[in-house]
PDB file of C-alpha atoms in Angstrom:
ATOM      1  CA  MET A 253     -88.399-226.674-137.960  1.00  0.00           C
ATOM      2  CA  THR A 254     -90.144-227.202-134.649  1.00  0.00           C
ATOM      3  CA  PRO A 255     -93.126-224.826-134.284  1.00  0.00           C
ATOM      4  CA  GLY A 256     -92.384-221.944-131.948  1.00  0.00           C
ATOM      5  CA  VAL A 257     -88.571-222.239-132.351  1.00  0.00           C
ATOM      6  CA  VAL A 258     -86.729-219.454-134.199  1.00  0.00           C
ATOM      7  CA  ALA A 259     -83.580-220.619-135.983  1.00  0.00           C
ATOM      8  CA  TYR A 260     -80.667-218.250-135.361  1.00  0.00           C
ATOM      9  CA  GLY A 261     -79.637-216.447-138.540  1.00  0.00           C
ATOM     10  CA  LEU A 262     -82.728-217.524-140.494  1.00  0.00           C
ATOM     11  CA  CYS A 263     -85.397-215.252-139.036  1.00  0.00           C
ATOM     12  CA  PRO A 264     -85.520-211.736-140.592  1.00  0.00           C
ATOM     13  CA  CYS A 265     -86.758-210.294-137.317  1.00  0.00           C
ATOM     14  CA  PRO A 266     -84.240-207.798-135.806  1.00  0.00           C
ATOM     15  CA  TYR A 267     -84.928-209.000-132.294  1.00  0.00           C
ATOM     16  CA  ALA A 268     -83.947-212.541-133.206  1.00  0.00           C
ATOM     17  CA  ARG A 269     -80.566-211.491-134.602  1.00  0.00           C
ATOM     18  CA  ALA A 270     -79.857-209.324-131.557  1.00  0.00           C
ATOM     19  CA  ARG A 271     -80.240-212.283-129.242  1.00  0.00           C
ATOM     20  CA  GLY A 272     -76.985-213.842-130.445  1.00  0.00           C
ATOM     21  CA  PRO A 273     -76.220-217.527-130.885  1.00  0.00           C
ATOM     22  CA  PRO A 274     -78.423-220.094-129.200  1.00  0.00           C
ATOM     23  CA  ARG A 275     -77.470-220.830-125.639  1.00  0.00           C
ATOM     24  CA  VAL A 276     -76.190-224.325-124.876  1.00  0.00           C
ATOM     25  CA  PRO A 277     -77.155-225.612-121.426  1.00  0.00           C
ATOM     26  CA  ALA A 278     -74.166-226.070-119.143  1.00  0.00           C
ATOM     27  CA  GLY A 279     -75.103-229.681-118.667  1.00  0.00           C
ATOM     28  CA  ALA A 280     -74.854-230.307-122.376  1.00  0.00           C
ATOM     29  CA  LEU A 281     -71.280-229.000-122.441  1.00  0.00           C
ATOM     30  CA  GLY A 282     -70.427-231.382-119.641  1.00  0.00           C
ATOM     31  CA  VAL A 283     -71.832-234.293-121.586  1.00  0.00           C
ATOM     32  CA  VAL A 284     -69.772-233.372-124.654  1.00  0.00           C
ATOM     33  CA  LEU A 285     -66.585-233.011-122.577  1.00  0.00           C
ATOM     34  CA  ALA A 286     -67.145-236.299-120.770  1.00  0.00           C
ATOM     35  CA  ALA A 287     -67.761-238.135-124.028  1.00  0.00           C
ATOM     36  CA  THR A 288     -64.614-236.661-125.554  1.00  0.00           C
ATOM     37  CA  LEU A 289     -62.472-237.553-122.530  1.00  0.00           C
ATOM     38  CA  ASN A 290     -63.950-241.016-122.635  1.00  0.00           C
ATOM     39  CA  ASP A 291     -62.798-241.315-126.236  1.00  0.00           C
ATOM     40  CA  VAL A 292     -59.150-240.816-125.215  1.00  0.00           C
ATOM     41  CA  LYS A 293     -59.348-243.017-122.123  1.00  0.00           C
ATOM     42  CA  PRO A 294     -57.161-246.110-122.599  1.00  0.00           C
ATOM     43  CA  ALA A 295     -58.239-249.627-121.730  1.00  0.00           C
ATOM     44  CA  ILE A 296     -57.710-250.150-117.989  1.00  0.00           C
ATOM     45  CA  VAL A 297     -57.905-253.441-116.115  1.00  0.00           C
ATOM     46  CA  SER A 298     -59.271-253.104-112.582  1.00  0.00           C
ATOM     47  CA  ARG A 299     -57.122-255.041-110.086  1.00  0.00           C
ATOM     48  CA  PRO A 300     -57.743-253.389-106.712  1.00  0.00           C
ATOM     49  CA  ILE A 301     -55.467-254.020-103.776  1.00  0.00           C
ATOM     50  CA  PRO A 302     -57.071-254.356-100.326  1.00  0.00           C
ATOM     51  CA  TYR A 303     -57.713-250.797 -99.126  1.00  0.00           C
ATOM     52  CA  GLY A 304     -60.249-251.076 -96.349  1.00  0.00           C
ATOM     53  CA  ALA A 305     -61.086-248.978 -93.304  1.00  0.00           C
ATOM     54  CA  LYS A 306     -57.892-249.876 -91.429  1.00  0.00           C
ATOM     55  CA  ARG A 307     -55.626-248.847 -94.293  1.00  0.00           C
ATOM     56  CA  ARG A 308     -57.612-245.651 -94.780  1.00  0.00           C
ATOM     57  CA  ARG A 309     -57.107-244.792 -91.115  1.00  0.00           C
ATOM     58  CA  GLU A 310     -53.398-245.446 -91.504  1.00  0.00           C
ATOM     59  CA  MET A 311     -53.275-243.216 -94.584  1.00  0.00           C
ATOM     60  CA  ALA A 312     -55.121-240.468 -92.745  1.00  0.00           C
ATOM     61  CA  ALA A 313     -52.667-240.709 -89.838  1.00  0.00           C
ATOM     62  CA  TYR A 314     -49.727-240.660 -92.277  1.00  0.00           C
ATOM     63  CA  SER A 315     -51.168-237.544 -93.922  1.00  0.00           C
ATOM     64  CA  LYS A 316     -51.497-235.851 -90.543  1.00  0.00           C
ATOM     65  CA  ARG A 317     -47.843-236.604 -89.705  1.00  0.00           C
ATOM     66  CA  HIS A 318     -46.447-235.568 -93.058  1.00  0.00           C
ATOM     67  CA  TYR A 319     -48.835-232.930 -94.426  1.00  0.00           C
ATOM     68  CA  GLY A 320     -50.678-231.584 -91.406  1.00  0.00           C
ATOM     69  CA  ARG A 321     -54.190-232.769 -92.215  1.00  0.00           C
ATOM     70  CA  ARG A 322     -55.822-236.061 -91.254  1.00  0.00           C
ATOM     71  CA  THR A 323     -57.416-237.447 -94.409  1.00  0.00           C
ATOM     72  CA  ALA A 324     -56.968-240.342 -96.795  1.00  0.00           C
ATOM     73  CA  ARG A 325     -58.794-238.623 -99.634  1.00  0.00           C
ATOM     74  CA  LEU A 326     -57.074-237.421-102.786  1.00  0.00           C
ATOM     75  CA  THR A 327     -58.892-234.320-103.978  1.00  0.00           C
ATOM     76  CA  HIS A 328     -57.896-232.073-106.876  1.00  0.00           C
ATOM     77  CA  PRO A 329     -54.633-233.839-107.811  1.00  0.00           C
ATOM     78  CA  HIS A 330     -52.038-231.432-109.191  1.00  0.00           C
ATOM     79  CA  VAL A 331     -49.197-233.804-110.098  1.00  0.00           C
ATOM     80  CA  ILE A 332     -48.668-237.115-111.882  1.00  0.00           C
ATOM     81  CA  VAL A 333     -45.531-238.985-110.833  1.00  0.00           C
ATOM     82  CA  GLU A 334     -44.008-241.589-113.153  1.00  0.00           C
ATOM     83  CA  HIS A 335     -42.038-244.479-111.586  1.00  0.00           C
ATOM     84  CA  TYR A 336     -40.539-247.809-112.498  1.00  0.00           C
ATOM     85  CA  THR A 337     -40.929-250.770-110.164  1.00  0.00           C
ATOM     86  CA  ALA A 338     -37.289-251.949-109.929  1.00  0.00           C
ATOM     87  CA  ASN A 339     -38.522-255.498-110.594  1.00  0.00           C
ATOM     88  CA  THR A 340     -39.700-257.437-113.637  1.00  0.00           C
ATOM     89  CA  SER A 341     -43.095-258.702-112.534  1.00  0.00           C
ATOM     90  CA  PHE A 342     -46.558-257.202-112.191  1.00  0.00           C
ATOM     91  CA  SER A 343     -47.498-259.901-109.690  1.00  0.00           C
ATOM     92  CA  ALA A 344     -44.527-259.060-107.448  1.00  0.00           C
ATOM     93  CA  THR A 345     -45.459-255.379-107.593  1.00  0.00           C
ATOM     94  CA  PHE A 346     -49.092-256.127-106.811  1.00  0.00           C
ATOM     95  CA  ASN A 347     -48.146-258.297-103.832  1.00  0.00           C
ATOM     96  CA  THR A 348     -45.833-255.612-102.434  1.00  0.00           C
ATOM     97  CA  PHE A 349     -48.592-253.008-102.575  1.00  0.00           C
ATOM     98  CA  ALA A 350     -51.363-255.333-101.390  1.00  0.00           C
ATOM     99  CA  ASN A 351     -49.535-256.502 -98.264  1.00  0.00           C
ATOM    100  CA  ASP A 352     -50.144-253.706 -95.754  1.00  0.00           C
ATOM    101  CA  VAL A 353     -46.952-253.870 -93.719  1.00  0.00           C
ATOM    102  CA  PRO A 354     -44.413-251.144 -92.899  1.00  0.00           C
ATOM    103  CA  ASP A 355     -42.219-250.432 -95.904  1.00  0.00           C
ATOM    104  CA  ALA A 356     -38.570-251.519 -95.837  1.00  0.00           C
ATOM    105  CA  GLU A 357     -37.184-248.017 -96.372  1.00  0.00           C
ATOM    106  CA  LEU A 358     -39.114-245.703 -94.036  1.00  0.00           C
ATOM    107  CA  HIS A 359     -40.821-248.332 -91.827  1.00  0.00           C
ATOM    108  CA  GLU A 360     -44.236-246.684 -91.883  1.00  0.00           C
ATOM    109  CA  ARG A 361     -47.799-247.739 -92.496  1.00  0.00           C
ATOM    110  CA  PRO A 362     -49.748-247.905 -94.664  1.00  0.00           C
ATOM    111  CA  ALA A 363     -47.717-249.885 -97.165  1.00  0.00           C
ATOM    112  CA  THR A 364     -46.542-248.164-100.306  1.00  0.00           C
ATOM    113  CA  CYS A 365     -48.797-248.278-103.345  1.00  0.00           C
ATOM    114  CA  SER A 366     -49.504-246.674-106.685  1.00  0.00           C
ATOM    115  CA  HIS A 367     -52.775-245.899-108.401  1.00  0.00           C
ATOM    116  CA  PHE A 368     -51.718-247.578-111.653  1.00  0.00           C
ATOM    117  CA  VAL A 369     -49.176-250.162-112.793  1.00  0.00           C
ATOM    118  CA  ILE A 370     -48.291-250.613-116.465  1.00  0.00           C
ATOM    119  CA  ASP A 371     -47.015-254.101-117.206  1.00  0.00           C
ATOM    120  CA  SER A 372     -44.163-254.869-119.617  1.00  0.00           C
ATOM    121  CA  ASP A 373     -46.675-255.782-122.357  1.00  0.00           C
ATOM    122  CA  GLY A 374     -48.425-252.404-122.067  1.00  0.00           C
ATOM    123  CA  THR A 375     -51.409-253.604-120.019  1.00  0.00           C
ATOM    124  CA  ILE A 376     -52.641-250.872-117.664  1.00  0.00           C
ATOM    125  CA  TYR A 377     -53.838-251.998-114.241  1.00  0.00           C
ATOM    126  CA  GLN A 378     -55.637-249.764-111.755  1.00  0.00           C
ATOM    127  CA  LEU A 379     -54.948-250.758-108.164  1.00  0.00           C
ATOM    128  CA  VAL A 380     -56.416-247.872-106.191  1.00  0.00           C
ATOM    129  CA  LYS A 381     -59.297-245.469-106.743  1.00  0.00           C
ATOM    130  CA  LEU A 382     -58.360-241.953-107.794  1.00  0.00           C
ATOM    131  CA  THR A 383     -60.189-240.535-104.781  1.00  0.00           C
ATOM    132  CA  VAL A 384     -57.745-242.179-102.344  1.00  0.00           C
ATOM    133  CA  ARG A 385     -54.134-241.309-101.535  1.00  0.00           C
ATOM    134  CA  CYS A 386     -51.273-243.709-102.158  1.00  0.00           C
ATOM    135  CA  ARG A 387     -47.791-243.683-100.654  1.00  0.00           C
ATOM    136  CA  HIS A 388     -45.576-243.501-103.728  1.00  0.00           C
ATOM    137  CA  THR A 389     -43.625-240.226-103.462  1.00  0.00           C
ATOM    138  CA  VAL A 390     -42.510-238.562-100.224  1.00  0.00           C
ATOM    139  CA  GLY A 391     -43.724-234.969-100.107  1.00  0.00           C
ATOM    140  CA  LEU A 392     -46.316-235.372-102.863  1.00  0.00           C
ATOM    141  CA  ASN A 393     -48.718-238.103-101.785  1.00  0.00           C
ATOM    142  CA  TRP A 394     -51.265-235.464-100.757  1.00  0.00           C
ATOM    143  CA  ALA A 395     -51.507-234.115-104.325  1.00  0.00           C
ATOM    144  CA  ALA A 396     -50.197-236.746-106.745  1.00  0.00           C
ATOM    145  CA  ILE A 397     -51.381-239.678-108.825  1.00  0.00           C
ATOM    146  CA  GLY A 398     -48.791-242.441-109.035  1.00  0.00           C
ATOM    147  CA  ILE A 399     -48.047-244.522-112.133  1.00  0.00           C
ATOM    148  CA  GLU A 400     -45.613-247.440-111.880  1.00  0.00           C
ATOM    149  CA  HIS A 401     -44.065-249.187-114.885  1.00  0.00           C
ATOM    150  CA  VAL A 402     -42.790-252.747-114.530  1.00  0.00           C
ATOM    151  CA  GLY A 403     -39.055-252.633-115.199  1.00  0.00           C
ATOM    152  CA  THR A 404     -35.661-251.767-113.792  1.00  0.00           C
ATOM    153  CA  SER A 405     -34.656-248.618-115.685  1.00  0.00           C
ATOM    154  CA  ASP A 406     -35.958-245.500-117.411  1.00  0.00           C
ATOM    155  CA  GLY A 407     -35.406-247.386-120.656  1.00  0.00           C
ATOM    156  CA  ALA A 408     -38.028-249.920-119.594  1.00  0.00           C
ATOM    157  CA  VAL A 409     -40.510-247.087-120.102  1.00  0.00           C
ATOM    158  CA  LEU A 410     -39.005-245.032-122.916  1.00  0.00           C
ATOM    159  CA  ASP A 411     -37.586-247.814-125.087  1.00  0.00           C
ATOM    160  CA  ARG A 412     -40.523-250.213-125.075  1.00  0.00           C
ATOM    161  CA  PRO A 413     -43.075-248.967-127.630  1.00  0.00           C
ATOM    162  CA  LYS A 414     -46.090-250.741-126.085  1.00  0.00           C
ATOM    163  CA  VAL A 415     -45.237-249.512-122.603  1.00  0.00           C
ATOM    164  CA  LEU A 416     -44.525-245.957-123.704  1.00  0.00           C
ATOM    165  CA  ARG A 417     -47.699-245.794-125.784  1.00  0.00           C
ATOM    166  CA  ALA A 418     -49.809-247.042-122.871  1.00  0.00           C
ATOM    167  CA  SER A 419     -48.085-244.697-120.449  1.00  0.00           C
ATOM    168  CA  LEU A 420     -48.600-241.621-122.612  1.00  0.00           C
ATOM    169  CA  ARG A 421     -52.247-242.480-123.247  1.00  0.00           C
ATOM    170  CA  LEU A 422     -52.942-243.017-119.544  1.00  0.00           C
ATOM    171  CA  THR A 423     -51.075-239.886-118.499  1.00  0.00           C
ATOM    172  CA  ARG A 424     -52.780-237.810-121.170  1.00  0.00           C
ATOM    173  CA  TRP A 425     -56.221-238.953-120.028  1.00  0.00           C
ATOM    174  CA  LEU A 426     -55.426-238.262-116.370  1.00  0.00           C
ATOM    175  CA  ARG A 427     -53.867-234.845-116.913  1.00  0.00           C
ATOM    176  CA  CYS A 428     -56.742-233.772-119.167  1.00  0.00           C
ATOM    177  CA  ARG A 429     -59.315-235.078-116.692  1.00  0.00           C
ATOM    178  CA  TYR A 430     -57.788-233.119-113.798  1.00  0.00           C
ATOM    179  CA  SER A 431     -56.340-230.143-115.741  1.00  0.00           C
ATOM    180  CA  ILE A 432     -52.772-231.052-114.762  1.00  0.00           C
ATOM    181  CA  ARG A 433     -50.077-229.152-116.626  1.00  0.00           C
ATOM    182  CA  VAL A 434     -47.513-231.062-118.687  1.00  0.00           C
ATOM    183  CA  ARG A 435     -44.723-229.597-116.531  1.00  0.00           C
ATOM    184  CA  ASP A 436     -46.395-231.149-113.476  1.00  0.00           C
ATOM    185  CA  VAL A 437     -46.037-234.617-114.971  1.00  0.00           C
ATOM    186  CA  ILE A 438     -42.753-235.556-113.328  1.00  0.00           C
ATOM    187  CA  GLY A 439     -40.455-238.461-112.643  1.00  0.00           C
ATOM    188  CA  HIS A 440     -39.891-239.662-109.098  1.00  0.00           C
ATOM    189  CA  ALA A 441     -36.337-238.302-109.347  1.00  0.00           C
ATOM    190  CA  GLU A 442     -37.782-234.803-109.903  1.00  0.00           C
ATOM    191  CA  SER A 443     -40.018-234.792-106.830  1.00  0.00           C
ATOM    192  CA  LEU A 444     -38.009-232.246-104.831  1.00  0.00           C
ATOM    193  CA  SER A 445     -38.358-229.649-107.589  1.00  0.00           C
ATOM    194  CA  SER A 446     -42.149-229.790-107.682  1.00  0.00           C
ATOM    195  CA  PRO A 447     -43.882-226.634-106.409  1.00  0.00           C
ATOM    196  CA  TYR A 448     -46.379-228.943-104.685  1.00  0.00           C
ATOM    197  CA  HIS A 449     -43.727-230.751-102.619  1.00  0.00           C
ATOM    198  CA  LYS A 450     -44.237-230.360 -98.872  1.00  0.00           C
ATOM    199  CA  GLU A 451     -43.059-232.453 -95.959  1.00  0.00           C
ATOM    200  CA  LYS A 452     -43.417-231.828 -92.218  1.00  0.00           C
ATOM    201  CA  VAL A 453     -40.874-234.469 -91.164  1.00  0.00           C
ATOM    202  CA  ALA A 454     -37.494-232.712 -91.330  1.00  0.00           C
ATOM    203  CA  ARG A 455     -35.375-235.802 -92.080  1.00  0.00           C
ATOM    204  CA  LEU A 456     -37.495-236.563 -95.156  1.00  0.00           C
ATOM    205  CA  ARG A 457     -37.495-233.127 -96.770  1.00  0.00           C
ATOM    206  CA  THR A 458     -34.698-234.110 -99.149  1.00  0.00           C
ATOM    207  CA  GLN A 459     -35.736-237.740 -99.613  1.00  0.00           C
ATOM    208  CA  THR A 460     -36.340-238.919-103.182  1.00  0.00           C
ATOM    209  CA  HIS A 461     -35.545-241.782-105.571  1.00  0.00           C
ATOM    210  CA  GLY A 462     -33.641-242.006-108.833  1.00  0.00           C
ATOM    211  CA  ASP A 463     -36.310-243.517-111.082  1.00  0.00           C
ATOM    212  CA  MET A 464     -37.478-241.532-114.116  1.00  0.00           C
ATOM    213  CA  SER A 465     -34.711-238.953-114.198  1.00  0.00           C
ATOM    214  CA  HIS A 466     -34.979-235.380-115.424  1.00  0.00           C
ATOM    215  CA  ALA A 467     -33.363-236.300-118.754  1.00  0.00           C
ATOM    216  CA  ALA A 468     -35.801-239.172-119.248  1.00  0.00           C
ATOM    217  CA  MET A 469     -38.763-236.996-118.335  1.00  0.00           C
ATOM    218  CA  GLN A 470     -37.711-234.256-120.740  1.00  0.00           C
ATOM    219  CA  ARG A 471     -38.092-236.825-123.529  1.00  0.00           C
ATOM    220  CA  TYR A 472     -41.350-238.075-122.029  1.00  0.00           C
ATOM    221  CA  ARG A 473     -42.880-234.600-121.648  1.00  0.00           C
ATOM    222  CA  ARG A 474     -41.965-233.676-125.234  1.00  0.00           C
ATOM    223  CA  LYS A 475     -43.954-236.655-126.447  1.00  0.00           C
ATOM    224  CA  LEU A 476     -46.789-235.947-124.012  1.00  0.00           C
ATOM    225  CA  SER A 477     -47.044-232.295-125.078  1.00  0.00           C
ATOM    226  CA  ARG A 478     -47.949-233.436-128.618  1.00  0.00           C
ATOM    227  CA  LEU A 479     -51.094-235.119-127.242  1.00  0.00           C
ATOM    228  CA  ASP A 480     -53.596-232.303-126.827  1.00  0.00           C
ATOM    229  CA  CYS A 481     -56.510-232.412-124.427  1.00  0.00           C
ATOM    230  CA  PRO A 482     -59.943-232.714-126.059  1.00  0.00           C
TER     231      PRO A 482
END
């Protein structure tokens, strides 16, 4: 025993017992939590799309139009939105997100993008930093992390073991890192039911997509709920 240190529960002195268990510095708890979260973090391949000052300005202007505040920063995400790409190629998905042109559906800049893309072999790619907003779900881009899965149906996610395993591991790590509830892990098709959905542009308040339906996400969330946070 180190001289001058009283071991809790071993010293017969009344004052030592009254002091209670040894205090753990707050910083030490943070180190333990970070190490544990790191243990459940899946392998992620960094493949950033171009997201320079111009695109950030466009994202800030988009946020002002749609959410009322001019910023490109994603702070305190509350939602994770699962998507599928409606194509069969990671490279095609990457090129769509990297090319900063108005999107074909809503004709706005910046181009659409997602923070992560999971390829058909289960490889996880990160395209955008988690501190920056991406246009992936109308009404939720201010508060949501986007995960795309290469494929053309919900089954491309749920019925491919490597893809589903990678998706659940990534989503678990993200939701535990940001304290996101399982019920706030949603499919794109569920976006309008999210309590965090908000949209200033009237014509877009009911806009959504059909990927990752409620039925598919019920199955997904059941599996996710079995993966506890550290």
